[in-house]
C-alpha cells in the first residue's frame, strides 16, 4: 500500500492568536471586496500604506494578452523615501531599523533609521560620483552585509535599477547576467564570510568581467571591504584598473541626498530567474506596485506590529531577500534582520540562539533548513527560550508535514502560527498563504489566497477553470495554478524580451497568469502546491533551470548530450541527477565524473552541482530527437514500474540500461 498523501490525512490546526485582532470574517470580507471592487481595494491600500509625491490618476490598466499592465498610473513616489526618510520624519530616527548578524555570532551591528538615511544617502552620492545615472542597471554581487541592503536602497533612491546576483553564482553565470543587462556598474565586496570560510567575491567578479563582452560593458567595479580599516590607505585586495574602493569613497560623501521622483511604473529592479529553457530571464519589477505589494504582504502575513523584530534569513540574491529582508519590513518602519551565516554555524542551534538574543518576533526560513535542523534532534531548540516568536514562516518549496510538525511543536511549542507562504520571483510577494490568528492551518498546505489574488485552478488538459463539477469523490480539484487578474506586485516584463514574458506566463492559458506549478485544491478550498510542471528544479529552495545545468555539462568536451532532472532528496527537497552521453573517445572514470561536477560549479555555481551523474550510451529520445525527461524523472524517483508509454522512443531498450545504471549509484 502506498503512503497517503498529506492532504488526505491533514487535520486542521486552529489558528493561533494574533495581536492585531484580525479575524477570518475580516479576511473573507477583505477578499470579497478585493474581488468585487478591485480598484477601490488597491487604491485604498496604496494611499494608506505609501507616501506619494504626486497622486496616481488610474489604479490599474492593461491586459494579460498584451502584457502591458500598469499600476497607479501617473503616481510619483520614491521607495527609499518610503522605506527610510518618512520614518525619520515621523520621529522614528532613533529606532533600530536593521540588526545585522555576521558569520560569527558576536559580530553584530544595530543601525537606526537615522543612520540608515545618512549611510544610504552617502552611498547614493558615491554612486552618482562614479557616473551612475537614473535608469542604469547596477549589478550587485555581495555578501549578506548591511552595505548590500544599503546599496539596493541607494539605487532605489536615485532611480538606478539594481540587479542583485546571488553570491553563490559562478563567474560565468555572473558574466552572463551582467552582459544580458548591459550593466555598466558592478558593486561587490573584497570577500564574503560563510561558515568560517572566506568567499573570494572580488576575484569572481574579476573573472566575470573578463568573460563574454563584459570588458566592453563594465565601466566600474565598486568594491566594499568586508573588514574595512579607515586607517588603511591601501586596498586589502588587488586593485584592477576599473576598481574603486567603496568605503573611503562613501565616507567623504554628504550624508543627505534628495530622493529622485520616480514614476510608479519606472523600473525598480531586475532579478534573474531560471526557466525551463534558455538563458535566465531578467524579470523586471516596477516602483509603485512592488512597493505596495511588499509592504502589504509583510504586514498581513506576519502580523507585524510596533516594536516587532522581523527576521527573514533568506539571501538578498533571491526575491525573498528583496521583499522580506529589505523592502517589506523597512517600508513598514519595522526592524529587519540581516544574517550572513548558515543555520549550522558554529552549531545547529544558531537560529534559535539568534531568536533568543535578539528577541525576534517573526522568523522566516525555508523547509530545507528545517529538515536539516530536525536531524540534529529536539534537544537543540529546547535549550533556547524562543517564546518571543509569534510567527514562524516557510517559503520556497512545499513543506512536508513532518518538518511542519517539528517547526510547530518543537520550535514553536504549539504557540506560534506557521505561515506557509507560496509565491515566486514573478509575483513580487506572497500570493497564497495562511494568516496568523485568522486561517486554521493544515500541515503542508499554503491554504488560501491573499486578498487581491484571484487564484484559479485550471485543467492541465484543456485549460478550463475547474469548478465543483470537476471535483473528485473526495472533493478535490487538481490542475495548474493560475491567476485571473493583475495584482500590483507582478513582474512587468523580461528585460529585453517581452515576447518571452508573454510566451512563458500568458500564452499557455489565455486570460490567465500561469505560475508553472501544479496544485491540488481540497474540499475546504485549501491549496496544496505539488511542484513545477516545467523542467525547473527546486534544490534547497533554489530555483535551477535544467537548461543552465545542461549547457554547463555539454560545454565539457567529453559530453555529447546531457539531460538533467530533479531527484527526491530528504533534506534538499530535490537534488540534481544528470544523465550524460559521452563524446566518442571518452570513457567513464571517477576523474571524469569529478570534472563534470566541476563544470557545473564553474558554469552555474556550487549550489547547482549534481549529486548523481549517470553516464549512458544514449538518452531516451523520441524519433524526432526530443529527450523524454518524464522517463528520467520516473527512474530517479524509483517509479520505474510506472513509466507509461515508451513506444515512441527511438530505442526503448535504453530504459533498462538507465534503470540499471541508476540503481548502481544508490
Ligand atoms: O514551485 C514553487 C516554489 O518555488 C517556486 C518559485 O521559486 P522562486 O521564484 O525562486 O521563488 C522562491 C521564493 C518565493 C514556485 O513556483 N514555491 C515557493 N514557495 C512555495 C513553493 N512551493 C510550495 N510551497 C511554497 N510555500
XYZ file of C-alpha atoms and ligand atoms in Angstrom:
692
model
C 0.000 0.000 0.000
C 1.309 3.456 -0.803
C 1.549 6.116 1.884
C -1.402 8.510 1.977
C -0.843 11.949 0.511
C -0.514 14.785 3.061
C -3.843 16.337 2.070
C -5.624 13.030 2.695
C -4.653 12.888 6.349
C -4.221 16.543 7.271
C -6.168 17.759 10.274
C -6.963 21.386 10.859
C -4.725 23.066 13.408
C -6.590 26.019 14.868
C -5.233 29.447 14.042
C -3.087 30.920 16.814
C -3.955 34.294 18.292
C -2.647 37.404 16.615
C -2.229 40.687 18.388
C -3.789 42.888 15.751
C -7.251 41.440 16.160
C -7.585 40.139 12.587
C -10.322 37.571 12.092
C -11.453 35.073 9.483
C -14.559 37.161 8.906
C -12.445 40.229 8.261
C -10.256 38.232 5.849
C -13.315 36.972 3.970
C -14.753 40.453 3.733
C -11.441 41.860 2.586
C -11.116 39.128 -0.004
C -14.625 39.727 -1.297
C -14.075 43.480 -1.548
C -10.795 42.875 -3.331
C -12.597 40.769 -5.949
C -15.700 42.929 -6.350
C -14.077 46.337 -6.140
C -10.515 45.586 -7.110
C -9.533 49.164 -7.988
C -11.023 50.617 -4.813
C -9.358 47.937 -2.732
C -5.841 48.580 -4.060
C -6.311 52.315 -4.258
C -7.198 52.424 -0.551
C -4.192 50.249 0.353
C -1.837 52.337 -1.788
C -2.946 55.547 -0.120
C -2.868 54.090 3.366
C 0.476 52.268 3.122
C 2.648 54.520 0.921
C 3.518 58.222 0.755
C 3.157 59.615 -2.765
C 4.910 62.662 -4.180
C 2.032 63.031 -6.677
C -1.170 61.024 -6.571
C -1.985 58.407 -9.194
C -4.832 59.031 -11.620
C -5.713 55.431 -12.519
C -5.346 52.351 -10.348
C -4.690 49.677 -12.955
C -4.677 49.416 -16.726
C -3.625 46.965 -19.425
C -4.297 43.339 -20.212
C -2.649 39.962 -19.783
C -2.910 39.431 -23.549
C -0.689 42.389 -24.349
C 1.256 42.205 -21.103
C 1.033 45.985 -20.716
C -0.148 46.042 -17.107
C 0.455 49.320 -15.265
C -0.495 50.163 -11.681
C -1.041 53.533 -10.040
C -0.683 55.329 -13.340
C 0.681 58.857 -13.097
C 1.626 58.418 -9.437
C 5.080 59.557 -8.311
C 6.950 58.230 -5.318
C 10.314 57.040 -4.116
C 10.655 53.658 -2.493
C 13.739 54.580 -0.458
C 11.950 57.648 0.891
C 9.074 55.412 1.931
C 11.418 52.850 3.477
C 13.600 55.289 5.424
C 13.026 59.068 5.274
C 9.400 59.142 6.265
C 10.081 57.089 9.404
C 12.791 59.556 10.413
C 10.412 62.447 9.692
C 7.816 60.693 11.855
C 10.133 60.706 14.854
C 11.497 57.168 14.495
C 15.051 58.225 13.671
C 16.462 56.578 16.785
C 14.647 53.306 16.275
C 16.806 50.420 15.135
C 15.807 49.697 11.538
C 18.252 46.896 10.936
C 20.017 44.325 13.057
C 22.844 42.571 11.298
C 24.498 39.391 12.466
C 27.646 38.355 10.667
C 29.147 34.955 10.192
C 30.429 34.932 13.779
C 27.596 35.252 16.324
C 29.370 38.052 18.198
C 29.817 40.126 15.050
C 26.637 42.223 15.121
C 25.518 45.742 14.219
C 22.402 47.706 15.033
C 21.589 50.545 12.677
C 18.949 53.183 13.361
C 16.693 54.721 10.722
C 18.620 57.990 11.030
C 21.930 56.194 10.476
C 20.418 54.365 7.526
C 19.249 57.619 5.987
C 22.738 59.059 6.267
C 24.566 55.982 5.069
C 22.221 55.271 2.171
C 22.465 58.946 1.137
C 26.245 58.738 1.178
C 26.182 55.605 -0.945
C 23.797 57.258 -3.388
C 26.122 60.235 -3.691
C 29.072 57.874 -4.133
C 27.285 56.028 -6.937
C 26.462 59.328 -8.623
C 30.076 60.462 -8.314
C 31.094 57.381 -10.271
C 28.755 58.161 -13.123
C 25.728 56.047 -12.218
C 22.576 57.695 -13.584
C 18.855 57.124 -13.263
C 17.845 54.068 -15.299
C 21.334 52.470 -15.314
C 21.496 48.830 -14.293
C 23.776 48.271 -11.285
C 24.728 44.636 -10.727
C 25.232 43.785 -7.065
C 27.270 40.704 -6.162
C 27.784 40.907 -2.434
C 27.834 39.007 0.846
C 24.965 39.469 3.300
C 26.259 42.611 4.981
C 24.290 45.818 5.645
C 26.055 47.514 2.730
C 24.284 45.102 0.378
C 20.842 46.268 1.514
C 22.028 49.878 1.591
C 23.358 49.668 -1.963
C 19.968 48.348 -3.093
C 18.260 51.212 -1.279
C 20.725 53.720 -2.739
C 19.858 52.517 -6.243
C 16.159 52.911 -5.442
C 16.880 56.384 -4.066
C 18.454 57.638 -7.272
C 16.408 55.575 -9.727
C 19.139 53.176 -10.784
C 17.891 49.655 -11.439
C 19.583 47.074 -9.258
C 20.215 43.541 -10.380
C 21.338 41.504 -7.395
C 23.085 38.289 -8.376
C 23.252 35.652 -5.628
C 26.878 35.440 -4.490
C 26.816 31.656 -4.915
C 26.707 32.010 -8.716
C 29.938 31.364 -10.593
C 31.862 33.980 -12.577
C 30.382 32.584 -15.757
C 26.800 32.917 -14.533
C 27.584 36.416 -13.253
C 29.100 37.421 -16.615
C 26.002 36.170 -18.388
C 23.762 38.346 -16.183
C 25.997 41.430 -16.467
C 26.104 41.046 -20.216
C 22.373 40.407 -20.647
C 21.543 43.545 -18.647
C 24.312 45.639 -20.279
C 25.224 46.638 -16.759
C 27.964 49.277 -16.691
C 28.466 49.058 -12.930
C 29.151 46.105 -10.660
C 29.159 46.509 -6.890
C 30.882 43.791 -4.903
C 32.967 43.193 -1.768
C 36.537 42.009 -1.474
C 35.233 38.880 0.213
C 32.336 37.263 1.978
C 32.304 35.023 5.046
C 30.200 31.925 5.415
C 30.562 29.131 7.913
C 34.031 30.365 8.905
C 35.280 30.376 5.321
C 36.250 33.285 3.101
C 34.487 33.609 -0.243
C 36.625 35.471 -2.786
C 33.879 37.592 -4.337
C 36.119 40.241 -5.849
C 38.151 37.577 -7.608
C 34.984 36.046 -9.032
C 33.916 39.471 -10.324
C 37.369 39.943 -11.816
C 36.999 36.663 -13.689
C 33.472 37.563 -14.757
C 34.346 40.890 -16.297
C 36.977 39.196 -18.406
C 34.339 36.930 -19.885
C 31.906 37.391 -22.769
C 31.579 41.075 -23.696
C 31.803 42.297 -20.085
C 35.136 44.078 -20.613
C 33.412 46.415 -23.075
C 30.269 46.811 -21.000
C 31.541 47.267 -17.446
C 32.951 50.710 -16.691
C 33.485 50.448 -12.947
C 33.699 47.786 -10.267
C 32.864 49.301 -6.887
C 34.375 47.213 -4.106
C 33.275 47.212 -0.477
C 35.707 45.890 2.117
C 34.307 43.207 4.356
C 36.588 44.347 7.215
C 37.275 47.984 6.484
C 40.036 49.735 8.360
C 39.642 53.527 7.935
C 43.311 53.951 8.734
C 44.433 51.867 5.785
C 45.363 53.785 2.676
C 45.855 50.657 0.648
C 43.159 48.325 -0.530
C 43.278 44.875 1.094
C 42.726 43.357 -2.355
C 44.434 43.537 -5.697
C 43.106 46.619 -7.498
C 42.247 46.247 -11.167
C 42.063 49.329 -13.407
C 38.254 49.517 -13.170
C 38.130 49.067 -9.398
C 37.058 51.762 -6.962
C 37.277 51.312 -3.177
C 33.777 51.942 -1.865
C 34.388 52.537 1.858
C 36.723 55.547 1.615
C 34.668 56.956 -1.259
C 31.424 56.714 0.709
C 32.981 58.124 3.883
C 33.651 61.516 2.283
C 30.173 61.972 0.787
C 27.482 64.315 2.017
C 25.122 62.323 4.272
C 21.995 63.596 2.583
C 20.852 63.053 -0.963
C 17.399 64.023 -2.176
C 15.322 61.061 -3.340
C 14.569 61.010 -7.059
C 10.963 61.481 -8.128
C 10.050 58.135 -9.677
C 7.025 57.213 -11.727
C 5.027 54.337 -10.258
C 5.901 52.330 -13.362
C 9.618 53.204 -13.508
C 11.777 50.092 -13.276
C 12.859 49.375 -9.720
C 14.934 46.239 -10.052
C 15.798 43.279 -12.184
C 16.129 39.802 -10.851
C 17.327 36.936 -12.975
C 15.472 33.699 -12.508
C 15.533 30.333 -14.171
C 13.013 28.975 -16.573
C 12.784 25.587 -18.194
C 14.543 26.602 -21.358
C 17.181 29.009 -22.497
C 19.003 31.660 -20.581
C 17.840 33.069 -17.233
C 15.117 35.682 -17.520
C 15.679 39.189 -16.211
C 12.337 39.838 -14.559
C 11.524 43.497 -14.132
C 9.690 44.869 -11.101
C 8.468 48.439 -11.004
C 8.330 51.016 -8.244
C 4.751 51.661 -7.109
C 3.098 48.270 -7.384
C 6.029 46.333 -5.980
C 6.455 48.689 -3.003
C 2.815 48.397 -2.105
C 2.712 44.647 -2.502
C 5.909 44.139 -0.461
C 4.622 46.278 2.410
C 1.080 44.927 2.318
C 2.037 41.237 2.339
C 4.714 41.705 5.004
C 2.164 43.374 7.227
C -0.672 40.885 6.775
C 1.217 37.603 6.532
C 3.429 38.244 9.519
C 1.023 40.304 11.601
C 3.691 42.951 12.092
C 3.200 45.307 14.988
C 5.036 48.244 16.542
C 8.240 47.031 18.220
C 8.437 43.744 16.325
C 11.769 42.370 15.202
C 11.302 40.585 11.931
C 13.907 38.057 10.759
C 13.920 36.592 7.288
C 17.112 34.575 6.882
C 16.992 34.337 3.088
C 19.773 35.770 0.959
C 19.211 39.090 -0.811
C 20.279 37.335 -4.010
C 16.785 35.852 -4.236
C 13.381 37.516 -4.297
C 12.692 36.529 -0.678
C 15.604 38.686 0.424
C 14.423 41.614 -1.694
C 10.850 41.616 -0.428
C 11.127 40.299 3.120
C 14.641 41.216 4.264
C 14.903 44.674 2.756
C 11.810 46.310 1.334
C 8.739 44.957 3.142
C 9.898 45.387 6.761
C 11.552 48.763 6.140
C 8.526 50.143 4.316
C 6.558 49.291 7.443
C 9.082 51.045 9.695
C 9.768 47.766 11.441
C 13.138 46.328 12.492
C 14.602 43.919 9.982
C 17.323 41.366 10.466
C 20.130 40.572 8.053
C 22.005 37.321 8.513
C 25.298 36.431 6.860
C 25.888 32.885 8.048
C 24.322 29.419 7.832
C 21.858 27.576 10.106
C 24.579 25.223 11.367
C 27.463 27.587 12.048
C 29.034 27.451 14.564
C 26.449 24.857 15.613
C 22.887 23.838 14.722
C 21.435 25.999 17.495
C 22.314 29.175 15.594
C 18.779 30.193 14.564
C 17.257 29.606 17.987
C 20.146 31.347 19.693
C 19.629 34.380 17.432
C 15.917 34.443 18.174
C 16.633 34.398 21.907
C 19.411 37.003 21.819
C 17.704 39.496 19.531
C 14.136 38.866 20.751
C 12.940 38.090 17.256
C 9.148 38.117 16.916
C 8.725 36.698 13.411
C 11.136 34.213 11.888
C 11.107 33.181 8.228
C 13.136 30.391 6.619
C 12.915 27.545 4.092
C 11.759 23.929 4.585
C 15.198 22.646 3.615
C 16.751 24.386 6.657
C 14.070 22.944 8.921
C 14.645 19.434 7.600
C 18.369 19.843 8.122
C 17.992 21.097 11.699
C 15.470 18.360 12.556
C 18.226 15.825 12.050
C 20.176 17.237 14.967
C 17.363 16.368 17.359
C 14.763 18.064 19.521
C 17.155 18.887 22.356
C 18.819 21.702 20.450
C 15.854 24.078 20.048
C 14.713 23.130 23.545
C 17.863 24.685 25.001
C 16.768 28.176 23.966
C 13.994 30.470 25.068
C 12.237 31.372 21.852
C 8.985 32.426 23.497
C 9.344 35.889 21.895
C 8.411 34.453 18.476
C 4.783 34.659 17.374
C 5.025 33.714 13.712
C 7.263 31.137 12.055
C 7.302 31.284 8.261
C 8.335 28.939 5.488
C 8.933 29.593 1.803
C 10.406 28.255 -1.383
C 9.091 24.720 -1.702
C 6.342 22.526 -0.324
C 6.920 21.743 3.343
C 6.457 18.096 4.246
C 4.135 17.528 7.219
C 6.945 16.025 9.375
C 9.029 19.171 9.031
C 5.940 21.322 9.598
C 5.139 19.426 12.801
C 8.677 19.771 14.097
C 8.695 23.501 13.380
C 5.292 23.860 15.045
C 5.781 21.600 18.053
C 9.490 21.538 18.845
C 10.448 25.071 17.811
C 7.178 26.941 18.327
C 5.899 24.850 21.279
C 2.474 24.900 19.597
C 2.150 28.589 20.393
C 3.142 30.083 17.066
C 1.475 30.294 13.710
C 3.350 28.578 10.906
C 2.758 30.605 7.769
C 3.351 28.563 4.624
C 3.868 31.267 2.031
C 3.553 30.347 -1.624
C 4.839 32.793 -4.223
C 7.503 33.355 -6.878
C 10.100 35.811 -8.142
C 7.466 36.842 -10.673
C 4.756 37.588 -8.114
C 6.835 40.040 -6.026
C 5.258 38.833 -2.771
C 3.074 36.119 -1.243
C 0.073 35.054 -3.273
C -1.242 32.136 -1.248
C -0.668 31.867 2.488
C -2.446 31.458 5.787
C -2.593 34.460 8.100
C -1.739 34.431 11.824
C -4.769 34.071 14.044
C -7.034 34.021 11.005
C -6.647 30.864 8.956
C -6.747 27.420 10.521
C -3.639 25.605 9.393
C -3.090 22.270 7.693
C 0.487 20.975 7.744
C 1.772 21.118 4.170
C -0.864 23.424 2.712
C -0.292 27.084 1.883
C -4.065 27.434 2.409
C -5.929 30.422 0.912
C -5.165 33.295 -1.470
C -4.043 36.702 -0.292
C -6.787 39.352 -0.758
C -6.489 40.774 -4.259
C -5.212 37.493 -5.717
C -7.787 35.869 -7.968
C -6.337 32.364 -7.681
C -7.755 29.803 -10.087
C -7.044 26.125 -10.659
C -7.090 25.333 -14.369
C -7.418 21.993 -16.065
C -3.967 20.939 -17.223
C -5.599 19.306 -20.215
C -7.797 21.974 -21.772
C -7.182 24.982 -19.548
C -10.751 25.496 -18.337
C -11.136 26.829 -14.806
C -12.074 23.862 -12.628
C -15.424 24.022 -10.882
C -17.398 21.882 -8.450
C -18.311 19.649 -11.378
C -14.647 18.683 -11.757
C -14.198 17.582 -8.131
C -13.162 14.009 -7.442
C -15.014 11.835 -4.959
C -13.128 13.449 -2.068
C -13.968 16.967 -3.141
C -10.502 17.730 -4.550
C -9.593 19.601 -7.698
C -6.238 19.012 -9.334
C -4.732 21.169 -12.045
C -2.355 24.038 -12.650
C -2.120 27.173 -10.536
C -3.080 30.382 -12.311
C -4.192 33.935 -11.513
C -7.094 35.598 -13.299
C -6.372 39.283 -12.856
C -3.379 41.558 -12.371
C -2.006 42.380 -8.924
C 0.360 45.233 -8.043
C 3.425 43.079 -7.251
C 3.568 41.188 -10.545
C 6.685 41.445 -12.731
C 6.036 43.597 -15.793
C 8.359 42.140 -18.420
C 11.529 40.168 -19.071
C 14.282 42.657 -19.755
C 14.841 42.948 -23.484
C 12.500 40.066 -24.293
C 8.864 40.952 -23.807
C 7.834 38.133 -26.121
C 9.362 35.621 -23.713
C 7.344 37.182 -20.877
C 4.148 36.712 -22.876
C 5.049 33.226 -24.023
C 6.016 31.971 -20.582
C 3.271 33.439 -18.452
C 0.273 34.476 -20.538
C 0.128 32.379 -23.698
C -0.150 28.904 -22.127
C -3.632 29.733 -20.731
C -5.065 32.830 -22.427
C -6.575 35.259 -19.944
C -4.510 33.916 -17.030
C -1.099 34.329 -15.469
C 0.404 30.834 -15.385
C 2.615 30.031 -12.385
C 4.249 26.877 -13.736
C 3.116 24.914 -10.659
C 0.627 22.125 -10.283
C -1.757 22.275 -7.382
C -4.446 20.400 -5.532
C -7.327 22.353 -4.047
C -9.101 20.361 -1.348
C -12.720 20.362 -0.224
C -12.031 23.236 2.190
C -10.611 25.375 -0.615
C -7.076 24.872 0.735
C -4.237 24.846 -1.814
C -1.511 22.205 -1.833
C 1.313 23.067 -4.213
C 2.572 19.857 -5.784
C 5.526 21.183 -7.775
C 6.654 22.546 -11.085
C 5.109 21.274 -14.263
C 8.042 22.541 -16.314
C 11.663 21.472 -16.104
C 12.587 23.824 -13.304
C 14.268 22.046 -10.382
C 13.973 23.258 -6.800
C 17.137 22.387 -4.849
C 17.006 23.600 -1.240
C 14.501 26.231 -2.335
C 16.875 27.434 -5.088
C 15.245 27.544 -8.452
C 17.506 25.988 -11.058
C 16.824 25.713 -14.774
C 17.671 22.379 -16.361
C 18.894 24.189 -19.464
C 21.566 26.062 -17.497
C 22.976 22.903 -15.918
C 22.814 21.003 -19.197
C 24.651 23.710 -21.101
C 27.379 23.731 -18.429
C 27.738 19.958 -18.894
C 27.848 19.973 -22.681
C 30.446 22.746 -22.542
C 32.801 19.971 -21.352
C 34.330 18.249 -24.404
C 33.512 14.788 -23.023
C 29.756 15.373 -23.030
C 27.854 14.991 -26.266
C 24.426 15.326 -24.730
C 23.023 15.859 -21.263
C 19.618 15.716 -19.612
C 19.098 16.886 -16.078
C 16.197 16.068 -13.765
C 15.273 16.617 -10.131
C 15.689 13.624 -7.831
C 13.838 13.427 -4.491
C 16.158 14.318 -1.608
C 15.441 14.101 2.135
C 16.878 17.477 3.066
C 17.170 19.491 -0.138
C 13.705 18.535 -1.381
C 15.229 17.821 -4.760
C 18.791 17.229 -5.844
C 20.146 17.165 -9.370
C 20.704 13.981 -11.329
C 22.429 14.426 -14.679
C 22.301 11.847 -17.454
C 25.212 12.279 -19.858
C 26.059 10.689 -23.150
C 29.789 10.868 -23.844
C 31.573 12.021 -26.967
C 33.293 9.215 -28.857
C 36.774 8.686 -27.440
C 35.860 9.448 -23.820
C 35.243 6.804 -21.162
C 33.604 6.941 -17.787
C 36.059 7.339 -14.904
C 35.950 8.799 -11.379
C 38.126 11.688 -12.606
C 35.725 12.478 -15.408
C 32.754 12.492 -13.029
C 34.618 14.955 -10.812
C 35.369 17.143 -13.810
C 31.734 17.158 -14.839
C 30.628 18.252 -11.382
C 33.263 20.954 -11.572
C 31.919 22.026 -14.958
C 28.554 22.743 -13.329
C 30.194 24.567 -10.429
C 32.031 26.841 -12.843
C 29.163 27.193 -15.289
C 26.415 27.881 -12.762
C 27.552 27.653 -9.135
C 28.261 25.100 -6.409
C 24.610 25.010 -5.329
C 23.663 23.519 -8.715
C 26.257 20.718 -8.645
C 24.655 17.321 -9.451
C 24.519 14.741 -6.667
C 24.448 11.979 -9.243
C 25.777 11.697 -12.767
C 24.695 8.729 -14.865
C 26.842 8.086 -17.905
C 24.852 6.241 -20.501
C 25.327 5.113 -24.090
C 22.328 7.188 -25.170
C 19.352 9.076 -23.762
C 15.656 8.255 -24.044
C 14.749 10.202 -27.152
C 11.724 10.268 -29.367
C 12.271 9.574 -33.047
C 12.245 13.317 -33.622
C 15.150 13.722 -31.181
C 13.322 15.142 -28.165
C 14.610 13.883 -24.820
C 11.801 12.394 -22.734
C 12.641 13.755 -19.313
C 9.409 12.289 -17.987
C 11.068 8.859 -18.166
C 14.226 10.048 -16.468
C 12.169 11.640 -13.698
C 10.404 8.335 -13.072
C 13.707 6.455 -12.967
C 15.266 8.758 -10.370
C 12.071 8.739 -8.293
C 12.148 4.916 -8.156
C 8.914 4.788 -10.096
C 10.340 2.826 -12.985
C 7.397 0.425 -12.696
C 5.053 3.165 -13.920
C 6.958 4.569 -16.863
C 3.917 4.847 -19.072
C 4.139 4.607 -22.821
C 7.723 4.173 -24.047
C 6.826 3.038 -27.539
C 7.542 6.461 -29.037
C 11.195 6.144 -28.055
C 13.684 5.699 -30.847
C 15.343 2.935 -28.783
C 13.077 1.661 -25.972
C 15.803 -0.735 -24.725
C 17.805 2.202 -23.360
C 15.351 2.453 -20.484
C 16.513 -0.786 -18.846
C 20.131 0.264 -19.169
C 19.386 3.570 -17.450
C 17.440 1.892 -14.648
C 20.356 -0.480 -14.024
C 22.952 2.301 -14.118
C 20.974 4.487 -11.752
C 20.499 1.559 -9.330
C 24.292 1.077 -9.247
C 24.705 4.606 -7.898
C 22.375 4.052 -4.974
O 7.393 25.903 -7.245
C 7.067 26.984 -6.415
C 8.074 27.044 -5.281
O 9.093 27.932 -5.692
C 8.802 28.457 -6.998
C 9.243 29.885 -7.093
O 10.621 29.964 -6.963
P 11.333 31.378 -6.873
O 10.866 32.235 -7.977
O 12.796 31.113 -6.779
O 10.819 31.999 -5.540
C 11.101 31.357 -4.338
C 10.631 32.216 -3.203
C 9.269 32.707 -3.322
C 7.309 28.293 -7.134
O 6.903 28.305 -8.482
N 7.475 27.536 -4.027
C 7.660 28.749 -3.455
N 7.011 28.817 -2.274
C 6.377 27.634 -2.085
C 6.664 26.825 -3.212
N 6.141 25.591 -3.335
C 5.326 25.156 -2.349
N 5.032 25.859 -1.245
C 5.527 27.095 -1.057
N 5.245 27.761 0.043
